[in-house]
């Protein structure tokens, strides 16, 4: 029966395909029903997920009789599972778009390597060294698929990825995700190293002039039945799914173009290669038409690539008239011909060719350059903003706040340019009524917003205005403007005091509210509020933006102010000041708080003290984010104000907890331990949890050099933290009458919540304080009964070794806290070897050995000048020894046992130069002789024969030889991980 007949029979078969829910892959494996399962399109599981399931089962490690983990066995079951995974991919016609969307990088890497293996690609041979034209069609196609995927994966990895919102922390899930992430990073690293070779392979494929074939389910079956048929049907020109030369070249051109385009960000000349490949793709797509089954190109994305290449690398034989508007704008921006950009935008107002987003991005780019000190661009920014505003008006969009800001102080030149843009942007004779109406309404609103009648008459007497507005509308507008009461021109007199700003007219309430939201100038905010309250007395303008947030302890006082204008002004000034402080815009925050302080001083001593407290917090943050980063101590005045705040006993003053929190953190960071331990008033220690915590930390720091029995404060600190991390147990009776135990994660037993403690710790940066806190939590983590591998830390001996009520501690929360603290401390100082060892211990305790080794090596490297000096013994203790011979007393038993393991053979002899213990080398010689491994035995003998390892040498020579090998080994290991 032919392959086509067999396919038809399978497709028309009426036999149901409903594999059992349990061990469904075993059902497919035993009954050989995979093909029918796929053709019937059984909904569970989806075809692509079959690949994941098959490969997961085939790659599961085994466990021998000694309970040791072994690599997956190469048995019939695993080979068939891999074959089934390949057949699912063949069913999907090896469509990389489908496979990449559904499979992770490690799984797809495994799948394509299996394809290379079954397609007779010689292992260990570089693809770039193989002649594709001389290979069987299926072999050449397998190589192309792998190299296309490699290039596509590299390109995809360069795109930003939106991080998924993490769910509840689960250690096993987090470990699995971390392992997959590390595996993906390792694969990407290898692919990037091979990128140049992959590109050469694909370029060579474009020179092929023969059709290729890719494996189908049938050809894979033939290979499974007769694996020795090297020159049989599966490798001649009639087997498999035919891929026409044009289809293959089209797909390869597209992938190469994407690769070159990505490389162009570092070398602009490469954009020319990308342009050539993308335009060749378009040509091939036109030749192939819609008949292609294998070639799947995202034509919209291809069009975007071509458009971008046109901008980045305009064709040399095109003149300026043939260039697209995109290219013209790009060339003008690159050459600094900004006036030409303005002209292009005006012309585009008639054609609507350029997208609004592109025009806005050009304006943003020029605004950024202007803010960096290029004052000559201010006029250009105004002109492009006018062009964009007129485009918005014609398309019926609202006018941007940017235009209103730039048009706050009009002059004759600005009015003239606005009228020129409006006139050139509309063809009155051909324009629709809606376009004319939009333009007329815009000009009318501009007039209403102008105070100087001279400018109003400039617009009202213009030809476009006369054409678009009827006589009655124009007369009514002019009369309305003439009757307006005269206003004071703010530009004439400079502002001398906060209360001297007069109110001015406005276009409308909506525009003023926009300006109120955007402004951070306290004088302008007050002016806008005066104008708004003059227009309406019914609105509460502190509610204009839902982003204006004032702590509830303050808002209850502020909203009690009787005068509406004063209430709005105080609330908005404080909300904006707090927001600016949060986003580290400290200068504007200072201006807003100063203005608010000046305002409330006149009528509210309570709010005056509130503002003084907030300004203290602002000054602390300003110092810590500025000169404090370089280690410069704060001025004595600031320290005195912090002490004054901590000792303040004014009744009925609303206080924010964060102020006390940051004041205590500030004192700890600048080592004001003497004040915290001896001078803090007793009432403050009892009433403020942050002061109590700060005093205990400061006292523990002071007592560290003393004898162990004098560390009473460390015990007090331990008890406070244990209480914070304890959970309260509650009993609840269910409907069935049974009583169940409920654990409250955030307990109220302690002086603060665990989340509050963590927030406080993340405001500290004094190394000794952080080390003490970290060692406390590590000790608390180690106390639990089910810990197999302890985590080590400095000063861990100062803490108690047991807890009376062990069941009350939430050890899961403690483990999460330890990880967060290590992550935070390493962000403060990534070269602290003690903190690096803790991170390594955490990974080791959770069986993430590769990550653990990375941090152990990093800890050794930072304290030994990258292993050019000896690693201190307190860093690499016997618990952290990397090799048996690193121990103070060499562990021969473990060494010999490890050498006897079968999985230790591969490339082991390349490390013999790093072994300095002659006993281990002699055992290796014996072991290789016993196994008949002559070459490896000779390498071991050569290593023993080095003169510097001679047992008769002086002890100094032997130690120097060991030190040299330690250094070389550790440096070699570090290069693998860094």
Tab-separated table of N, CA and C in Angstrom, residues 827-892:
chain	number	residue	atom	x	y	z
A	827	UNK	N	22.211	43.364	46.675
A	827	UNK	CA	22.005	44.567	45.852
A	827	UNK	C	22.747	45.754	46.451
A	828	UNK	N	22.949	45.743	47.783
A	828	UNK	CA	23.724	46.801	48.450
A	828	UNK	C	25.210	46.617	48.181
A	829	UNK	N	25.684	45.388	48.330
A	829	UNK	CA	27.105	45.089	48.089
A	829	UNK	C	27.235	43.685	47.504
A	830	UNK	N	27.321	43.577	46.179
A	830	UNK	CA	27.406	42.244	45.543
A	830	UNK	C	28.741	41.555	45.757
A	831	UNK	N	29.708	42.224	46.421
A	831	UNK	CA	31.034	41.631	46.620
A	831	UNK	C	31.296	41.257	48.074
A	832	UNK	N	30.259	41.177	48.889
A	832	UNK	CA	30.426	40.760	50.277
A	832	UNK	C	30.463	39.235	50.315
A	833	UNK	N	31.636	38.679	50.615
A	833	UNK	CA	31.789	37.222	50.486
A	833	UNK	C	30.904	36.459	51.471
A	834	UNK	N	30.659	37.018	52.662
A	834	UNK	CA	29.813	36.322	53.642
A	834	UNK	C	28.382	36.213	53.137
A	835	UNK	N	27.886	37.272	52.515
A	835	UNK	CA	26.522	37.239	51.977
A	835	UNK	C	26.443	36.310	50.759
A	836	UNK	N	27.509	36.279	49.958
A	836	UNK	CA	27.534	35.366	48.814
A	836	UNK	C	27.507	33.908	49.271
A	837	UNK	N	28.210	33.608	50.361
A	837	UNK	CA	28.206	32.233	50.889
A	837	UNK	C	26.797	31.849	51.354
A	838	UNK	N	26.087	32.798	51.978
A	838	UNK	CA	24.711	32.512	52.415
A	838	UNK	C	23.835	32.186	51.206
A	839	UNK	N	23.953	32.996	50.138
A	839	UNK	CA	23.163	32.729	48.935
A	839	UNK	C	23.514	31.358	48.357
A	840	UNK	N	24.798	31.017	48.369
A	840	UNK	CA	25.218	29.702	47.866
A	840	UNK	C	24.641	28.577	48.730
A	841	UNK	N	24.675	28.768	50.051
A	841	UNK	CA	24.124	27.750	50.954
A	841	UNK	C	22.630	27.540	50.723
A	842	UNK	N	21.914	28.636	50.455
A	842	UNK	CA	20.469	28.529	50.199
A	842	UNK	C	20.222	27.682	48.954
A	843	UNK	N	20.974	27.964	47.890
A	843	UNK	CA	20.815	27.168	46.668
A	843	UNK	C	21.195	25.705	46.917
A	844	UNK	N	22.267	25.489	47.687
A	844	UNK	CA	22.695	24.118	47.950
A	844	UNK	C	21.636	23.368	48.757
A	845	UNK	N	21.021	24.066	49.730
A	845	UNK	CA	20.010	23.428	50.576
A	845	UNK	C	18.762	23.055	49.787
A	846	UNK	N	18.526	23.754	48.676
A	846	UNK	CA	17.350	23.461	47.836
A	846	UNK	C	17.737	22.663	46.589
A	847	UNK	N	18.936	22.034	46.625
A	847	UNK	CA	19.396	21.131	45.550
A	847	UNK	C	19.599	21.834	44.217
A	848	UNK	N	19.850	23.136	44.235
A	848	UNK	CA	20.194	23.867	43.012
A	848	UNK	C	21.722	23.991	42.968
A	849	UNK	N	22.373	22.873	42.675
A	849	UNK	CA	23.814	22.807	42.876
A	849	UNK	C	24.599	23.682	41.910
A	850	UNK	N	24.104	23.820	40.700
A	850	UNK	CA	24.815	24.664	39.732
A	850	UNK	C	24.834	26.111	40.203
A	851	UNK	N	23.689	26.609	40.632
A	851	UNK	CA	23.620	27.986	41.143
A	851	UNK	C	24.452	28.129	42.413
A	852	UNK	N	24.435	27.103	43.264
A	852	UNK	CA	25.222	27.157	44.501
A	852	UNK	C	26.706	27.268	44.185
A	853	UNK	N	27.184	26.455	43.239
A	853	UNK	CA	28.602	26.495	42.877
A	853	UNK	C	28.981	27.855	42.322
A	854	UNK	N	28.061	28.467	41.557
A	854	UNK	CA	28.316	29.804	41.010
A	854	UNK	C	28.626	30.797	42.139
A	855	UNK	N	27.813	30.775	43.194
A	855	UNK	CA	28.006	31.751	44.275
A	855	UNK	C	29.176	31.374	45.179
A	856	UNK	N	29.444	30.063	45.373
A	856	UNK	CA	30.641	29.676	46.127
A	856	UNK	C	31.898	30.191	45.416
A	857	UNK	N	31.933	30.009	44.097
A	857	UNK	CA	33.087	30.486	43.332
A	857	UNK	C	33.198	32.007	43.393
A	858	UNK	N	32.050	32.694	43.316
A	858	UNK	CA	32.069	34.160	43.358
A	858	UNK	C	32.582	34.650	44.716
A	859	UNK	N	32.160	33.975	45.782
A	859	UNK	CA	32.627	34.358	47.120
A	859	UNK	C	34.144	34.187	47.228
A	860	UNK	N	34.659	33.077	46.707
A	860	UNK	CA	36.104	32.877	46.744
A	860	UNK	C	36.845	33.873	45.878
A	861	UNK	N	36.259	34.208	44.719
A	861	UNK	CA	36.931	35.115	43.786
A	861	UNK	C	37.068	36.523	44.357
A	862	UNK	N	36.004	37.027	45.022
A	862	UNK	CA	36.036	38.427	45.482
A	862	UNK	C	36.995	38.632	46.642
A	863	UNK	N	37.294	37.556	47.400
A	863	UNK	CA	38.201	37.752	48.546
A	863	UNK	C	39.601	37.218	48.258
A	864	UNK	N	39.893	36.879	46.992
A	864	UNK	CA	41.225	36.357	46.671
A	864	UNK	C	41.782	36.940	45.379
A	865	UNK	N	41.223	38.079	44.960
A	865	UNK	CA	41.676	38.707	43.716
A	865	UNK	C	41.604	37.707	42.564
A	866	UNK	N	40.398	37.130	42.399
A	866	UNK	CA	40.140	36.119	41.376
A	866	UNK	C	41.129	34.961	41.485
A	867	UNK	N	41.292	34.474	42.729
A	867	UNK	CA	42.084	33.286	43.064
A	867	UNK	C	43.586	33.466	42.824
A	868	UNK	N	44.026	34.723	42.675
A	868	UNK	CA	45.460	34.945	42.589
A	868	UNK	C	46.100	34.906	43.977
A	869	UNK	N	45.263	35.047	45.008
A	869	UNK	CA	45.712	34.867	46.384
A	869	UNK	C	44.967	33.673	46.971
A	870	UNK	N	45.436	33.201	48.092
A	870	UNK	CA	44.768	32.074	48.738
A	870	UNK	C	43.414	32.512	49.282
A	871	UNK	N	42.414	31.648	49.109
A	871	UNK	CA	41.084	31.936	49.660
A	871	UNK	C	41.149	31.753	51.166
A	872	UNK	N	40.700	32.746	51.951
A	872	UNK	CA	40.768	32.613	53.424
A	872	UNK	C	40.048	31.357	53.902
A	873	UNK	N	40.587	30.698	54.916
A	873	UNK	CA	39.985	29.428	55.392
A	873	UNK	C	38.586	29.611	55.962
A	874	UNK	N	38.247	30.836	56.424
A	874	UNK	CA	36.899	31.030	56.951
A	874	UNK	C	35.878	31.203	55.827
A	875	UNK	N	36.344	31.308	54.561
A	875	UNK	CA	35.434	31.392	53.418
A	875	UNK	C	35.190	30.003	52.850
A	876	UNK	N	36.278	29.290	52.517
A	876	UNK	CA	36.154	27.915	52.051
A	876	UNK	C	36.477	26.987	53.225
A	877	UNK	N	35.474	26.739	54.052
A	877	UNK	CA	35.627	25.798	55.158
A	877	UNK	C	35.511	24.383	54.619
A	878	UNK	N	35.633	23.395	55.493
A	878	UNK	CA	35.487	21.996	55.060
A	878	UNK	C	34.083	21.718	54.555
A	879	UNK	N	33.096	22.519	55.023
A	879	UNK	CA	31.725	22.323	54.545
A	879	UNK	C	31.536	22.855	53.132
A	880	UNK	N	32.451	23.712	52.669
A	880	UNK	CA	32.302	24.323	51.352
A	880	UNK	C	33.361	23.800	50.398
A	881	UNK	N	34.105	22.764	50.785
A	881	UNK	CA	35.190	22.269	49.939
A	881	UNK	C	34.663	21.786	48.600
A	882	UNK	N	35.361	22.208	47.517
A	882	UNK	CA	34.906	21.885	46.165
A	882	UNK	C	35.440	20.511	45.736
A	883	UNK	N	36.638	20.131	46.172
A	883	UNK	CA	37.195	18.811	45.876
A	883	UNK	C	37.659	18.164	47.179
A	884	UNK	N	37.721	16.834	47.174
A	884	UNK	CA	38.155	16.127	48.371
A	884	UNK	C	39.537	16.597	48.825
A	885	UNK	N	40.428	16.924	47.866
A	885	UNK	CA	41.786	17.308	48.235
A	885	UNK	C	41.869	18.744	48.739
A	886	UNK	N	40.745	19.496	48.730
A	886	UNK	CA	40.727	20.834	49.292
A	886	UNK	C	40.587	20.792	50.814
A	887	UNK	N	40.172	19.636	51.363
A	887	UNK	CA	39.975	19.522	52.802
A	887	UNK	C	41.314	19.575	53.528
A	888	UNK	N	41.252	20.007	54.791
A	888	UNK	CA	42.494	20.048	55.574
A	888	UNK	C	43.082	18.642	55.694
A	889	UNK	N	42.206	17.638	55.912
A	889	UNK	CA	42.619	16.237	55.867
A	889	UNK	C	41.909	15.596	54.672
A	890	UNK	N	42.657	15.184	53.675
A	890	UNK	CA	42.073	14.722	52.410
A	890	UNK	C	41.175	13.519	52.639
A	891	UNK	N	39.963	13.586	52.077
A	891	UNK	CA	38.957	12.524	52.243
A	891	UNK	C	39.138	11.495	51.118
A	892	UNK	N	40.044	10.543	51.340
A	892	UNK	CA	40.339	9.549	50.303
A	892	UNK	C	39.144	8.633	50.047
